[in-house]
Coordinates of C-alpha atoms in Angstrom, one line a residue:
X1 CA 0.0 0.0 0.1
X2 CA 1.3 3.6 -0.9
X3 CA -0.1 6.7 0.3
X4 CA 0.1 9.7 -2.1
X5 CA -1.2 13.5 -1.8
X6 CA -1.1 16.2 -3.8
X7 CA -1.3 19.9 -2.5
X8 CA -1.4 23.3 -4.2
X9 CA 0.6 25.0 -1.5
X10 CA 0.0 28.5 -2.6
X11 CA 3.6 29.4 -2.1
X12 CA 2.9 29.0 1.6
X13 CA 0.5 31.9 1.8
X14 CA -2.4 31.1 3.8
X15 CA -5.8 32.4 4.0
X16 CA -4.8 34.8 6.5
X17 CA -2.3 36.3 4.1
X18 CA 0.8 35.1 5.9
X19 CA 3.6 33.1 4.2
X20 CA 4.3 30.2 6.8
X21 CA 6.1 27.3 5.3
X22 CA 6.4 25.5 8.6
X23 CA 2.5 25.5 8.6
X24 CA 2.4 23.6 5.0
X25 CA 4.8 21.1 6.8
X26 CA 2.5 20.6 9.6
X27 CA -0.4 19.9 7.0
X28 CA 1.9 17.6 5.2
X29 CA 2.7 15.7 8.5
X30 CA -0.9 15.3 9.1
X31 CA -1.7 13.6 6.1
X32 CA 1.6 11.3 6.4
X33 CA 1.7 10.5 2.7
X34 CA 4.6 8.4 1.0
X35 CA 4.8 10.7 -1.8
X36 CA 3.6 14.1 -2.3
X37 CA 3.1 16.3 -5.5
X38 CA 3.2 19.9 -4.6
X39 CA 2.1 22.9 -6.7
X40 CA 3.2 26.6 -6.3
X41 CA 6.1 25.2 -4.3
X42 CA 8.5 28.1 -5.6
X43 CA 8.3 31.6 -5.6
X44 CA 6.8 33.2 -8.6
X45 CA 9.3 35.9 -9.5
X46 CA 13.2 36.4 -9.2
X47 CA 15.3 33.4 -8.7
X48 CA 12.0 31.5 -7.9
X49 CA 13.4 30.0 -5.0
X50 CA 11.6 27.0 -3.2
X51 CA 9.6 28.5 -0.5
X52 CA 10.1 25.5 1.8
X53 CA 14.1 25.6 2.6
X54 CA 16.2 22.3 2.5
X55 CA 17.1 22.8 5.9
X56 CA 13.3 23.2 7.0
X57 CA 12.4 20.0 5.0
X58 CA 15.7 18.2 6.5
X59 CA 15.0 19.1 10.0
X60 CA 11.4 19.2 10.2
X61 CA 10.1 16.6 7.9
X62 CA 10.1 12.8 6.7
X63 CA 10.6 13.9 3.2
X64 CA 13.5 14.9 0.6
X65 CA 12.5 16.5 -2.5
X66 CA 13.4 15.1 -6.0
X67 CA 16.0 17.1 -7.5
X68 CA 15.4 18.3 -10.9
X69 CA 18.3 20.2 -11.4
X70 CA 16.6 22.7 -13.4
X71 CA 17.3 26.0 -11.3
X72 CA 19.5 26.5 -8.1
X73 CA 17.3 27.1 -5.0
X74 CA 14.1 25.9 -6.5
X75 CA 12.4 22.9 -5.4
X76 CA 10.8 21.9 -8.8
X77 CA 10.0 22.8 -12.2
X78 CA 7.1 26.1 -12.6
X79 CA 6.4 25.3 -9.1
X80 CA 5.8 21.5 -9.4
X81 CA 7.6 19.6 -6.9
X82 CA 7.7 16.1 -5.7
X83 CA 8.3 15.1 -2.3
X84 CA 9.1 11.5 -0.9
X85 CA 10.0 9.8 2.2
X86 CA 13.9 9.8 2.8
X87 CA 14.4 6.1 2.8
X88 CA 12.7 6.0 -0.7
X89 CA 15.0 5.5 -3.9
X90 CA 14.8 7.9 -6.9
X91 CA 15.4 5.8 -9.7
X92 CA 14.9 8.5 -12.4
X93 CA 13.3 11.9 -13.0
X94 CA 12.7 14.4 -15.6
X95 CA 10.7 17.5 -16.4
X96 CA 8.0 17.9 -18.9
X97 CA 7.4 20.8 -21.0
X98 CA 4.0 21.7 -21.7
X99 CA 2.4 23.9 -24.4
X100 CA 1.2 27.2 -22.9
X101 CA 0.5 30.6 -23.4
X102 CA 2.2 31.2 -19.8
X103 CA 4.5 29.2 -18.1
X104 CA 3.5 25.7 -17.3
X105 CA 5.2 22.2 -16.8
X106 CA 5.0 18.9 -15.1
X107 CA 7.5 16.7 -13.2
X108 CA 7.9 12.9 -13.3
X109 CA 9.8 10.7 -11.2
X110 CA 10.3 6.8 -11.0
X111 CA 10.5 5.9 -7.3
X112 CA 11.3 2.9 -5.3
X113 CA 8.9 3.1 -2.4
X114 CA 7.9 0.3 0.1
X115 CA 9.8 -2.1 -1.9
X116 CA 7.6 -1.2 -5.0
X117 CA 8.5 0.7 -8.1
X118 CA 6.1 3.2 -9.2
X119 CA 5.9 6.3 -11.4
X120 CA 4.7 9.8 -10.3
X121 CA 3.6 13.0 -12.3
X122 CA 2.7 16.3 -10.8
X123 CA 1.1 18.6 -12.6
X124 CA -0.4 22.4 -12.5
X125 CA -2.8 22.7 -15.4
X126 CA -3.6 26.0 -17.3
X127 CA -6.6 28.3 -16.4
X128 CA -7.9 27.7 -20.2
X129 CA -9.8 24.8 -21.0
X130 CA -8.2 24.5 -24.5
X131 CA -4.8 24.8 -23.3
X132 CA -5.7 22.0 -20.5
X133 CA -6.5 19.5 -23.2
X134 CA -3.2 20.2 -24.9
X135 CA -1.1 20.0 -21.9
X136 CA -3.1 16.6 -20.9
X137 CA -2.5 15.3 -24.4
X138 CA 1.3 16.2 -24.1
X139 CA 1.6 14.3 -20.8
X140 CA -0.2 11.3 -22.1
X141 CA 1.8 11.3 -25.3
X142 CA 5.0 11.4 -23.1
X143 CA 4.0 8.5 -21.0
X144 CA 3.0 6.4 -23.8
X145 CA 6.4 7.0 -25.6
X146 CA 8.4 5.9 -22.5
X147 CA 10.4 3.0 -23.3
X148 CA 9.9 1.7 -19.7
X149 CA 6.3 0.9 -18.5
X150 CA 5.7 1.4 -15.0
X151 CA 2.5 1.7 -12.6
X152 CA 1.8 5.3 -12.6
X153 CA 0.2 8.0 -10.2
X154 CA -0.8 11.3 -11.8
X155 CA -1.8 14.2 -9.2
X156 CA -2.1 17.9 -9.3
X157 CA -4.3 20.8 -9.5
X158 CA -6.2 20.3 -13.0
X159 CA -8.1 23.5 -12.8
X160 CA -10.8 21.4 -14.4
X161 CA -14.4 21.2 -12.6
X162 CA -16.4 18.5 -14.8
X163 CA -15.2 15.0 -15.1
X164 CA -17.3 14.6 -18.2
X165 CA -15.7 17.1 -20.5
X166 CA -12.2 18.6 -21.2
X167 CA -8.8 17.3 -20.1
X168 CA -10.4 15.3 -17.2
X169 CA -12.4 13.1 -20.1
X170 CA -9.0 12.7 -21.8
X171 CA -7.3 11.5 -18.7
X172 CA -10.2 9.2 -17.9
X173 CA -9.7 7.1 -21.0
X174 CA -6.5 5.9 -19.7
X175 CA -6.6 6.5 -15.9
X176 CA -8.9 6.0 -12.8
X177 CA -9.8 8.9 -10.8
X178 CA -9.6 8.7 -7.2
X179 CA -12.9 10.1 -5.5
X180 CA -11.2 12.4 -3.4
X181 CA -13.8 15.5 -3.1
X182 CA -14.2 19.1 -3.3
X183 CA -11.0 20.7 -2.4
X184 CA -11.4 24.5 -3.4
X185 CA -11.8 26.9 -1.8
X186 CA -10.1 25.8 1.4
X187 CA -12.5 27.7 3.6
X188 CA -15.7 26.5 1.7
X189 CA -14.8 23.8 -0.8
X190 CA -17.1 24.0 -3.8
X191 CA -14.8 22.6 -6.8
X192 CA -12.7 19.6 -7.3
X193 CA -9.7 21.1 -8.8
X194 CA -7.3 18.9 -7.3
X195 CA -7.0 15.3 -8.6
X196 CA -5.1 12.0 -8.2
X197 CA -5.3 9.2 -11.1
X198 CA -4.0 5.9 -11.3
X199 CA -3.1 3.7 -14.2
X200 CA -4.7 0.1 -14.6
X201 CA -2.0 -1.7 -12.8
X202 CA -3.1 0.4 -9.5
X203 CA -6.2 0.4 -7.5
X204 CA -7.5 3.0 -5.0
X205 CA -8.4 1.3 -1.9
X206 CA -9.2 4.7 0.0
X207 CA -9.2 8.5 -0.8
X208 CA -10.2 11.8 0.5
X209 CA -9.5 15.6 1.0
X210 CA -7.5 16.6 4.1
X211 CA -9.7 19.0 5.9
X212 CA -8.0 20.2 9.2
X213 CA -8.0 23.5 11.0
X214 CA -4.2 24.0 9.6
X215 CA -5.3 22.8 6.1
X216 CA -8.0 25.3 6.3
X217 CA -5.6 28.4 6.8
X218 CA -2.3 27.1 5.3
X219 CA -3.5 27.5 1.6
X220 CA -6.5 28.2 -0.7
X221 CA -6.8 24.6 -1.7
X222 CA -7.2 21.6 0.6
X223 CA -4.8 18.8 -0.2
X224 CA -6.2 15.5 -1.5
X225 CA -4.6 12.1 -0.8
X226 CA -5.2 8.5 -2.0
X227 CA -3.8 5.0 -0.7
X228 CA -3.1 2.9 -3.6
X229 CA -2.2 -0.4 -4.3
X230 CA -1.5 -3.1 -7.2
X231 CA -4.7 -4.0 -8.9

């Protein structure tokens, strides 16, 4: 069994408008996932440094960041990052360039966690439905072209409301969605913008939205999580 989570951490700026990365880590510790996909993990301007410093991650969490080597001081790529437990093995990783009007990307890592090898894709898709579909097609095409096929978990802020149309329907032809629930806005969730999907080799045993006092103030999104296993 593998527990995964996805969290748009909004650069650790909470609904109280305060930037508190230690509060982001508090929420993640509450979830206690083996693998976490983060969105908006880096500052938007300047050097785009990671909001959660390496020292904070090392000293106050059980996770390490997958190093994509794109920007010095950045945790990920266009704000997308992947955290894994410190004892996990990172077998491979890469960034995915996505078609977009504004900077967008996705990240991918092959991991050995709890004795199992799994591929994880983290993403933050566009606000435009047309560009979301183009980005979904690019991600699916990249996976399809991979020489090595692995059980795959994809997760992130997809910015789409309805599974009956758009990029969610495109993803749904190949992946199964976890029934996580409504995650936005954190104080009064009405939209299922954050999603977790698994390939046919995997099944979702449990899933949900993490709604705690800390989570309601740490970001404008609530984290979503799923427990997955071999099907």
